[in-house]
Amino acid sequence: MKIRILRQQEPDSQAYWEAFDYDGTTDISVAGLLDHLNYNDDIINDAGRKTTRIGWDCSCMQGMCGACAMVINETPALACETFLYNLKTREITIRPLRKFPVIHDLIVDRTLIQENLKITDVYIGKYNPKENEDHRHQYEAAKCLKCGLCLEVCPNYTNGESFYGAMYANDCYLVYARNKEKSADMKNTYSAHFGNSCSKSLSCVDICPMNIPSLASMAKLYRK
Amino acid sequence: MKEVLIIGSGISGLTCAVRCAGLGMHATLISPVSSERAQSVMAAGGINAVTAECEEGDSVACHIEDTLKGGGMIAGRNAVTGLCGHAEEIIHFLEGTGTVFTVDDNGRPVVRAFGGQSHKRTHYCGSSTGKQIVSALIMEARRFEGEGLIDRKLRMYFHSALIKDGECYGAILYDEKSRSLLPVFADAVVIASGGQNALFGKTTGTTLCDGYAAGKLFLQGAELKNLEFIQYHPTTLETAQKRMLISEAVRGEGGRLFYEDNGKRIYFMEDIYGPKGNLMTRDVVSREIDRIGKDVFLDISFLDKKLIDKKIPEVRDLCMKYRGIDISKEPIPVSPSVHFFMGGLAVHLNHETNIRNLYAAGECASMYHGANRLGGNSLLAAIYSGNTAADDISGRVKENGHPDFSRTLKEEQDSLNGLLSSKSSFSVMHIRDMLSDTMRKNMSIVRSGITLKEGMDDIDYYLSVADQIHFDSSESIYTNYSLPAILTLARAAVTCALSRHESRGSHYRSDYPETKDDLAYATLISYDNGAYTTRPDKEKIYEN
Ligand SMILES: Cc1cc2nc3c(=O)[nH]c(=O)nc-3n(C[C@H](O)[C@H](O)[C@H](O)COP(=O)(O)OP(=O)(O)OC[C@H]3O[C@@H](n4cnc5c(N)ncnc54)[C@H](O)[C@@H]3O)c2cc1C
Ligand code: SF4
């Protein structure tokens, strides 16, 4: 099996493809595969040359932290949850998320996600719930990993300057539901940074590794 | 305004920052990656507290006794009393910040049973308690960020503390963006860097918790405590990429452990310890599984599928996703794995270390859990300790100025430059891998003087190699410079285990199987110029 990886040594350096041969089990996730390539003694590319280890972010290795989001066979996904036996191709391509600046190889800088939430005051403050709000929905919304997969697939999200993407809708919903004093503010900021520009492609809904009902969040914040 | 530098942004670091800001101080919260990636998000089962929601007959006194008993009676009573006495307030704080607890029809949090408890008192948020708490705390931190009272900085690593004459004035950080060392001066430094997982390679948690900060501070004069006590979680599932925790919630909901003998299921924990046997403390269950030496399974398939879907959906999904096991139909193959570190930086009741103005909170500090931690008590301790450190710092008189550290800085930068300019094909990760093999083998559930001495010899060899190796450019700079301190911490842990000539809690010595009343003390260890010295904390200088 060929593994082609889009690599980049430094934030400002040129990206390049490098390929590796792999003939191990397909009963392994892409995270397991990257670990295997990196730590099977020396790392050798498909031309037989020793190369540098592949940089990628990981932490929990079980789909709970969102660190390892990347683009696998042109589909954005968490590496630790994407199994080779499901990919069904003899060649696997792996590249970093495209909507964020690359730091090194598959590691990207996602600080803008936090920054946008900060500058628009998306915080609960004091728990003061709206009545009849769906507790289950809030639980799901609070599970957002800030992995950025929903931003990667979104046709409207470009660089996060004004349109903030589905994860933003979910955080706004959480605040809206948990503090009724902020619900009007949340509707406004949601409209300004999401609702007014969303073209409803809804690609964000299917891609979310936590299955967060983003559509339901949008419906709750939709301003009549 | 007082400036507090907090290293690590898991639940403990976040809580400390929020409390500092609430008290009118400025907190700088640094970590390599955002809080969403911290191990805290993995905490599944819950957080302990005696609240109005608990069963009749439960009380703070029961929580204290359970914690002390579970910890092999070597945790300080005063410390544990503080922890348990503030637990209800902590649940209210978390509710107040908007944490999505699992609630009953009246909107009140519900509780479940965890191992080693006399009463049900574990509050939880579905099967993702840690994640839900982190989400709420991030929002709180964001609120104070807006007010200019918290700065969250990413891609920064702890390098060393700025210490002179037993007093800490700040820390040197490694800034990944500029690839250089950065001195940060502060009125107090709080270490909240989590456990020591990387000593054992892949554990149930994340390898981002590597113990480096504890190891480095030990080299800089901070005392460590109880490093021999390492919790093996009895129920973990082997997968192709790591060992994954099967939450204690499964046993809390009635899950039964068994092995097969001639086609017959032997429910060994119930046979030995009676009907509540499956919920014995983690050390006891892990040791029984180790002793049996056969494949052990955890069965919950008898539970109504709807209840499985409602109460433990994450366990259901994890088993299906990573092993194709349907837990509503078949039992889960389980075995013990390293999970939690009771030992760490020694701290006083106020969470200050033996170095003035240097504090430690959360899993990197050793305080409440004695020889074995009860499930649900570490999230509580992470929050309580973050609060306690902040309160103490706030009560101090602000001191002005700091000594001149320019020479220290230059020396550290030169030494890092020296490392960077050297080249070697020898991989830092190979040594880390060898270390984890040694630790898994020699610091396992059952130890002996012989295996521990073997482990010590191995680590001494790695330490001698670590001094020789050059920069491994295909690893991060942090991974390179952190190696010697990680090895030092491992050596300190083995030294502590060798010094305890008894078995207690999670520390079991085949050559000293008895618990000895005259050894009911915490172990302290200090470092001076290559010498590792242990002593029992007979005066309870830290715990009272
Ligand atoms: C799978 C699992 C399930 C668990 N379930 C429960 C449970 O149900 N109940 C319970 O009470 N406990 C549970 N625990 C334990 C509990 O989660 C931890 O003890 C607790 O979350 C520790 O919090 P912390 O803030 O101390 O550390 P962490 O959350 O580990 O955070 C450490 C922080 O320090 C940073 N850091 C590390 N090294 C450095 C460095 N060199 N420089 C700068 N920053 C650094 C990290 O990036 C991170 O931000 C569980 C643990 C695991 C692994
Ligand atoms: S909404 Fe889903 S896809 Fe988007 S950042 Fe959150 S977890 Fe990731």
XYZ file of N, CA and C in Angstrom, chain A residues 9 17 32 41 56 66 68 83 85 90 95 97 105 124 130 136 156 167 174 202 207 211:
66
model
N 8.019 21.410 6.100
C 8.894 21.433 7.275
C 8.594 22.595 8.215
N 5.051 16.491 -1.654
C 4.495 15.155 -1.387
C 5.630 14.180 -1.117
N -2.776 5.069 13.959
C -1.899 3.916 14.212
C -0.868 3.788 13.109
N 11.646 1.815 13.868
C 13.072 2.152 13.684
C 13.178 3.409 12.835
N 2.501 15.243 13.272
C 1.028 15.264 13.344
C 0.646 15.425 14.797
N -9.932 15.651 19.314
C -9.950 16.414 18.060
C -8.591 16.840 17.539
N -6.181 15.178 16.009
C -5.640 14.568 14.783
C -6.510 14.784 13.552
N -10.275 3.982 9.761
C -9.582 2.699 9.661
C -9.237 2.377 8.213
N -9.156 -0.366 6.639
C -10.044 -1.303 5.939
C -11.279 -0.606 5.380
N -5.787 1.335 -2.688
C -4.413 0.841 -2.513
C -3.474 2.000 -2.205
N -3.282 14.779 3.856
C -2.807 16.166 3.813
C -3.356 16.928 5.021
N -5.315 19.905 7.125
C -6.524 20.693 6.870
C -6.122 21.923 6.054
N 4.129 19.804 8.686
C 3.496 18.608 8.115
C 1.968 18.646 8.284
N -21.040 31.370 28.756
C -22.322 31.278 29.458
C -22.418 32.345 30.538
N -32.967 28.782 29.843
C -34.285 29.010 29.242
C -35.147 27.813 29.615
N -30.548 17.273 26.336
C -29.735 16.356 25.525
C -28.963 17.142 24.447
N -18.702 27.860 2.702
C -18.725 29.282 3.051
C -17.564 29.721 3.924
N -19.248 25.011 14.131
C -18.911 24.864 15.551
C -19.326 26.125 16.310
N -25.370 26.729 22.830
C -25.149 26.320 24.219
C -25.337 27.519 25.162
N -24.953 22.123 4.498
C -25.065 21.162 5.594
C -24.006 20.051 5.564
N -20.140 15.501 8.701
C -18.712 15.319 8.957
C -18.392 15.255 10.449
N -21.072 13.776 16.097
C -22.487 13.735 15.697
C -23.314 14.828 16.362
